[in-house]
Backbone as a ProteinNet text record, in pm:
[ID]
protein_1_A
[PRIMARY]
XXXXXXXXXXXXXXXXXXXXXXXXXXXXXXXXXXXXXXXXXXXXXXXXXXXXXXXXXXXXXXXXXXXXXXXXXXXXXXXXXXXXXXXXXXXXXXXXXXXXXXXXXXXXXXXXXXXXXXXXXXXXXXXXXXXXXXXXXXXXXXXXXXXXXXXX
[TERTIARY]
10437.2	10368.4	10223.4	10129.7	9989	9946.4	9833.5	9782.5	9754.9	9712.4	9678.5	9800.4	9919.4	10039.6	10118	10069.1	10138.8	10108	10213.8	10199.5	10247.8	10156.1	10195.5	10294.5	10288.6	10378.6	10523.4	10544.4	10679.7	10739.9	10662.5	10707.9	10751.3	10858.8	10897.6	10786.7	10790.3	10689.8	10686.7	10803.2	10811.1	10756.4	10795.4	10744.7	10593.3	10542.9	10399	10322.6	10367.9	10299.6	10306	10422.9	10435.5	10345.6	10339.5	10255.7	10108.3	10067.8	9926.4	9875.8	9958.3	9914.2	9908.7	9968.3	9967.2	9880.8	9824.6	9740.4	9609.2	9564	9435.4	9319.9	9323.6	9216.7	9275	9345.2	9413.3	9313.9	9363.5	9276.6	9230.4	9109.5	9063.3	9147.7	9162.7	9228.6	9164.6	9187.4	9122.5	9145	9256.7	9287.6	9185.3	9122.6	9019.3	8901.3	8864	8751.9	8780.4	8904.1	8941.1	8999.4	9024.6	9084	9234.1	9301.9	9447.6	9515.2	9620.6	9705	9841.8	9893.9	10027.4	10128.3	10211.3	10310.8	10448.6	10481.5	10615.9	10612.1	10679.4	10696.4	10843	10916.9	11059.4	11087.5	11203.6	11244.3	11244.6	11152.4	11146.9	11084.8	11027.6	10967.6	10848.3	10737.4	10614.7	10552.4	10499.1	10429.8	10293.9	10186.9	10051	9996.7	9899.8	9834.8	9684.9	9609.6	9465.3	9417.9	9298.3	9234	9117.6	9109.5	8996.9	8868.8	8759.1	8628.9	8524.4	8410.6	8311.2	8267.2	8262.6	8219.1	8326.2	8442.3	8545.4	8525.4	8421.8	8405.1	8373.6	8428.3	8389.1	8275.8	8218.4	8108.4	8145.5	8274	8316.3	8334	8323.3	8332.9	8472.1	8569.6	8703.7	8724.1	8835.4	8862.3	8876.3	8803.2	8805.5	8946.1	8990.5	9123.3	9145.7	9038.6	9051.3	9105.1	9086.4	9139.5	9292	9348	9494.6	9545.6	9473.2	9516.5	9521.5	9421.6	9419.5	9531.3	9551.4	9659.7	9794.6	9816.2	9941.7	9958.9	9854	9862.1	9896.4	9841.1	9865.8	10010.8	10063	10199.6	10304	10280	10378.3	10376.5	10257.3	10248	10305.3	10275.5	10330.3	10481.5	10534.1	10679.7	10743	10681.8	10730.4	10719.4	10605.6	10582.8	10689.6	10737.1	10837.8	10969.4	10990.9	11116.9	11109.7	10992.3	10974	11007.5	11055.3	11085.2	10955.8	10966.6	10851.5	10788.7	10657.6	10584.3	10563.7	10628.4	10612.8	10500.7	10441	10335.7	10350.8	10259.4	10265.2	10124.2	10109.4	9988.4	10026.7	9946.4	9972	9944.1	10040.1	10027.1	9990.3	10045.2	10023.2	10037.1	9956.4	9957.7	9942.1	10032.2	10027.6	10028.1	9921.4	9908.3	9905	9977.3	9973.6	9916.5	9810.4	9747.5	9799.8	9840.8	9903.1	9810.1	9736.1	9647.1	9524.2	9417.5	9293.7	9312.1	9237.2	9246.4	9106.7	9091.8	8962.3	8921	8792.6	8740.3	8722.9	8760.6	8731.6	8840.7	8893.8	8989	9134.6	9165.1	9304.8	9381.7	9496.6	9578.5	9667.7	9658.5	9741.7	9840.3	9965	10070.3	10127.4	10125.5	10175.6	10298.2	10399	10521.7	10544.3	10567.5	10599.8	10738.4	10818.2	10953.1	10977.5	11050.6	11082.5	11190.4	11184	11286.3	11369.7	11300.1	11367	11282.1	11346	11277.2	11356.4	11296.6	11361.5	11299.1	11324.3	11274	11123.9	11075.7	10933.8	10857.3	10927.8	10859.3	10931.6	10856.7	10912.9	10850.3	10925.8	10871.5	10888.6	10797.6	10802	10745.9	10775.7	10722	10657.3	10564	10495.3	10465.7	10451.5	10419.9	10317.1	10221.3	10125.3	10146.9	10164.8	10177.6	10068.9	10036.4	9938.8	10009.8	9933.5	9988.3	10098.2	10097.4	10199.2	10319.6	10318.6	10428.1	10420.5	10308.8	10292.2	10253.9	10315	10285.7	10142.3	10067.6	9928.9	9920.7	9993.7	9993.8	10120.6	10162	10274.7	10243.9	10312.2	10277.7	10394.7	10380.2	10470.3	10384.1	10442.6	10373.2	10469.9	10414.5	10484.5	10402.5	10469.2	10403.9	10462.1	10379.5	10427.7	10447.3	10555.8	10589.6	10562.6	10496.4	10468.3	10554.1	10648.4	10740.7	10692.6	10717.1	10682.4	10765.2	10706	10781.2	10878.8	11001.7	11104.2	11162.3
10263.6	10136	10158.7	10110.8	10127.2	10017.5	10043.2	9945	9811.3	9815.2	9692.6	9605.8	9665	9587.8	9544.2	9576.3	9538.3	9393.6	9314.6	9175.9	9168.5	9162.3	9162.9	9053.1	8940.1	8828.6	8859.7	8964.5	9002.1	9113.2	9163.2	9273.4	9222.7	9278.4	9246.9	9297.2	9255.3	9300.8	9451.5	9514	9659.6	9725.7	9676.3	9732.4	9716.8	9601.2	9575.4	9671.8	9690.4	9783.4	9926.1	9968.9	10106.2	10127.3	10028.4	10038.2	10039	9944.1	9932	10054.6	10111.4	10225.4	10356.8	10360.6	10484.6	10475.5	10359.5	10344.3	10421.3	10490.1	10561.2	10467	10346.3	10249.5	10132.5	10166.3	10062.7	9961.5	9841.7	9740.1	9785.3	9746.7	9784.9	9717.1	9785.4	9724.9	9779.8	9714.6	9751.2	9898.2	9952.2	10092.2	10188.2	10152.4	10238.6	10251.9	10142.3	10141.3	10229.2	10226	10299.7	10438.5	10468.4	10598.4	10603.6	10490.3	10487.8	10564	10634.4	10704	10637.9	10609.8	10551.3	10664.2	10661.1	10766.3	10725.6	10597.2	10551.7	10404.1	10370.5	10231.5	10212.8	10150.8	10125.6	9978.2	9933.7	9795.4	9767.4	9681.9	9643.2	9744.5	9853	9957.1	10020.9	10028.8	10085.9	10176.9	10291.3	10383.1	10417	10393.8	10431.5	10520.2	10605.5	10690.4	10692.1	10726.7	10747	10843.9	10895.8	10982.9	10906.2	10911.4	10846.3	10921.3	10851.9	10913.1	10845.2	10907.5	10855.2	10711	10669.6	10532.2	10428.1	10469.6	10377.9	10346.6	10399.9	10390.3	10249.7	10220	10100	10140.7	10049	10086.8	10193.4	10212.5	10314.1	10451.9	10458.9	10586.9	10624.3	10535.8	10560.1	10471.6	10491.6	10414.9	10265.9	10185	10039.9	9986.4	9892.2	9833.4	9768	9724	9662.2	9756.9	9887.3	9985.7	9982.8	9988.3	9980.8	9844.4	9737.7	9603.9	9593.1	9647.2	9644	9729.1	9845.6	9933.5	9862.9	9799.6	9728.5	9608	9528.4	9413.1	9458	9571.1	9622.4	9666.7	9746.7	9796.8	9686.7	9595.4	9488.1	9390.5	9352.7	9263.7	9326.5	9452.8	9521.1	9537.7	9557.2	9563.8	9432.5	9321.4	9190.6	9182.2	9224.8	9217	9292.8	9404.8	9484.1	9409.8	9303.7	9229.1	9108.6	9078.9	8956.1	8975.5	8867.9	8870.9	8855.4	8879.5	8868.6	8730.1	8727.4	8601.6	8545	8600.6	8550.7	8626.9	8561.4	8624.1	8585.1	8630.7	8603.7	8609	8561.1	8584.3	8586	8655.4	8663.1	8528.5	8480.5	8355.3	8382.9	8491.3	8526.7	8676.9	8733.7	8877.5	8896.5	8972.4	9002.1	9153.2	9207.6	9352.1	9387.9	9491.9	9549.3	9690.2	9717.2	9848.9	9928.9	10052.4	10134.9	10243.9	10307.4	10415.6	10422.8	10477.4	10499	10615.9	10609.9	10713.8	10770.1	10902.7	10963.7	10936.2	10946.4	10919.5	11045.7	11158.9	11285.4	11339.3	11259.8	11310.8	11303.9	11225.2	11207	11134.7	11188.2	11124.4	11018.4	10896.1	10784.7	10749.6	10730.8	10696.6	10562.1	10467	10332.1	10305.4	10248.4	10211	10061.9	9992	9849.9	9826.7	9746.1	9713.3	9564	9509.8	9368	9345.2	9231.2	9186.6	9077.5	8980.9	8867.5	8823.4	8800.1	8743.8	8621.8	8505.8	8380.5	8320.9	8194.1	8125.6	8099.6	8063.8	8028.4	8113.8	8184.5	8272.7	8406.9	8504.4	8637.9	8691.8	8776.5	8844.6	8994.4	9067.9	9214.1	9272.2	9399.2	9469.9	9598.5	9649.1	9771.3	9856.3	9985.4	10083.2	10180.7	10216.7	10322.6	10434.6	10555.1	10673.3	10773.2	10860.1	10965.3	11090.4	11196.8	11322	11382	11350.6	11402.3	11308.1	11201.5	11105.9	11006.2	11003.8	10910.6	10772.3	10671.3	10533.7	10498.8	10447.4	10406.3	10254	10185.4	10039.2	9993.1	9871.5	9811	9663.6	9602.8	9465.3	9393.4	9263	9179.2	9085	9036.7	8941.1	8835.8	8722	8618.9	8595.1	8595.9	8572	8446.8	8373.3	8261.4	8313.7	8272.4	8318.3	8208.4	8245.6	8153.1	8194.1	8111.1	8142.5	8072.3	8138.7	8079.9	7955.7	7857.7	7736.5	7770.2	7732	7761	7631.9
8047.3	8044.5	8087.3	8008.7	8042.4	8139	8207.3	8302.5	8234.6	8108.7	8036.7	8009.3	8005.9	7974.3	8098.2	8216.2	8339	8372.7	8390.2	8433.4	8577.2	8674.2	8814.8	8851.2	8782.3	8812.2	8776	8696.6	8656	8742.1	8837.4	8921.2	9058.4	9111.4	9248.9	9340.7	9465.5	9560.8	9573.8	9581.4	9592.2	9466.1	9350.1	9223.5	9213.7	9255.1	9247.8	9338	9461.9	9552.1	9500.5	9456.3	9404.6	9282.8	9195.8	9076.3	9114.6	9198.7	9235.6	9309.6	9395.6	9476.3	9398.7	9280.6	9202.6	9077.2	9050.1	8931.8	8950.1	8844.7	8854.8	8889	8837.9	8866.9	8945.3	9054.2	9132.2	9187.6	9213.1	9272.4	9411	9451.8	9584.5	9692.7	9806.9	9921.6	10048.1	10160.3	10285.8	10320.7	10277.6	10305.6	10249.4	10137.9	10080.5	10177.2	10238.4	10332	10453.8	10501.7	10622.4	10595.5	10468.8	10435.3	10457.5	10442.3	10459.1	10347.1	10384.2	10287.4	10288.8	10170.3	10159.4	10168.5	10270.1	10290.9	10240.9	10254.8	10217.9	10181.1	10072.5	10029.2	9993.6	10081.6	10060.4	10085.4	10047	10070.4	10221.3	10266.9	10407.3	10501.4	10447.8	10533.2	10462.2	10534.6	10480.2	10585.2	10541.4	10631.4	10570.5	10646.9	10610.1	10721.3	10687.2	10787.3	10761.3	10863.9	10849.1	10955.1	10934.4	11034.2	11094.8	11227.5	11293.5	11260.8	11276.8	11251.8	11340.9	11360	11453.6	11426.3	11300.4	11273.8	11306.8	11356.4	11406	11554.2	11616.7	11761.8	11810.1	11927.4	12001	12095.8	12174.6	12264.6	12368.4	12396	12492.5	12428.7	12294.9	12226.2	12179.2	12196.8	12144	12021.4	11952	11830.2	11862.3	11789.6	11807.6	11781.3	11861.3	11845.6	11711.4	11647.1	11516	11410.1	11431	11336.3	11341.8	11462.7	11475.8	11431.5	11462.9	11421.7	11269.9	11203.5	11056.9	10998.7	11056.8	11013.4	11030.2	11144.3	11170.1	11078.7	11061.6	10972.2	10831.1	10789.4	10654.1	10635.8	10729.1	10710.5	10728.2	10821.1	10840.5	10722.7	10677.3	10562.3	10436.7	10414.7	10297.4	10307.4	10429.2	10446.2	10402.1	10439.7	10393.4	10241.6	10188.2	10043.7	9964.6	10018.6	9946.4	9928.1	10002.9	9995.7	9903.4	9850.2	9773.1	9625.5	9565.3	9422.1	9341.7	9214	9123.8	9136.3	9140.5	9145.4	9284.3	9384.9	9522	9592.3	9689.5	9768.7	9914.6	9995.9	10140.1	10196.6	10316.3	10393.8	10541.3	10619.9	10763.1	10827.2	10902.9	10976.4	11121.8	11176.6	11316.8	11332.7	11420.8	11447.8	11597.8	11657.9	11801.9	11817.5	11876.9	11892.9	12041.4	12077.7	12211.7	12199.9	12276.2	12275	12394	12369.3	12471.9	12523.8	12434.9	12479.2	12389.3	12447.2	12372.1	12275.6	12164.9	12062	12037.1	12041.1	12010.3	11865.3	11839.5	11704.7	11620.7	11671.5	11603.4	11513.5	11423.9	11326.3	11367.5	11468.6	11511.4	11400.9	11364.5	11259.9	11324.2	11273.2	11318.2	11208.7	11245.6	11149.2	11189.7	11097.2	11123.5	11037.8	11099.5	11030.5	11049.9	10940.6	10946	10889.4	10957.9	10910.4	10925.8	10831.5	10839.7	10944.7	11007.5	11101.5	11035.4	10973.9	10909.2	10791.1	10678.6	10562.4	10519	10537.2	10500.2	10376	10355.3	10237.1	10246	10366.8	10380.7	10480.9	10567.7	10662.3	10672.1	10718.6	10743	10870.1	10940.2	11057	11037.9	11098.9	11089.8	11218.1	11239.3	11354.6	11306.5	11386.5	11350.5	11471.9	11445.8	11550.3	11495.6	11578.7	11545.6	11645.4	11593.3	11678.6	11642	11737.6	11710.7	11660	11642.7	11587.8	11674.6	11802.3	11893.3	11902.8	11822.9	11825.1	11939	12011.8	12122.6	12070.8	12127.3	12088.1	12125.2	12028.5	12047.4	12054.9	11966.7	11963.4	11893.2	11924.5	11853	11834.2	11737	11701.5	11636.3	11628.7	11549.4	11466.4	11359.2	11274.6	11223.6	11191.5	11116.1	10990	10876.7	10748.8	10685.6	10614.3	10534.5	10391.8	10328.9	10194	10094.1	9985.7	9876.1	9758.4	9722.9	9612.2	9486.5	9373.5	9243.3	9219.7	9158	9122.6	9012.5	9032.7	8932.9	8882.7
[MASK]
++++++++++++++++++++++++++++++++++++++++++++++++++++++++++++++++++++++++++++++++++++++++++++++++++++++++++++++++++++++++++++++++++++++++++++++++++++++++

């Protein structure tokens, strides 16, 4: 199937993410800006990774918390998206992040995993964890998403 013949409204959330992330001319997403790599896309589970860099620094010289927050929002939201039927969408309604440790900006690899907790008719919840290269917890979060279903 060529990119020109893909109808996103006909793809499940998981199919849409898998298709979009592997297309040569995929749509832009926040991950491009931060250098996110898609490691895993499964039903209810998503793993993304990135490497820190100096331009991620906060005034103290460590990685800004917004980097982990964006990483967590991305994996948790995409985990919810993988569970949706064709034509349905979502948006983040609430995001709660807990920061555990500071992260250097010099190329530290961060791995984020998002998993769904509950997917209902109108809302979904998910949790996420960011670990460093040594497997140490850096941040964890929960989210609530609102689901928009196609009119049937």
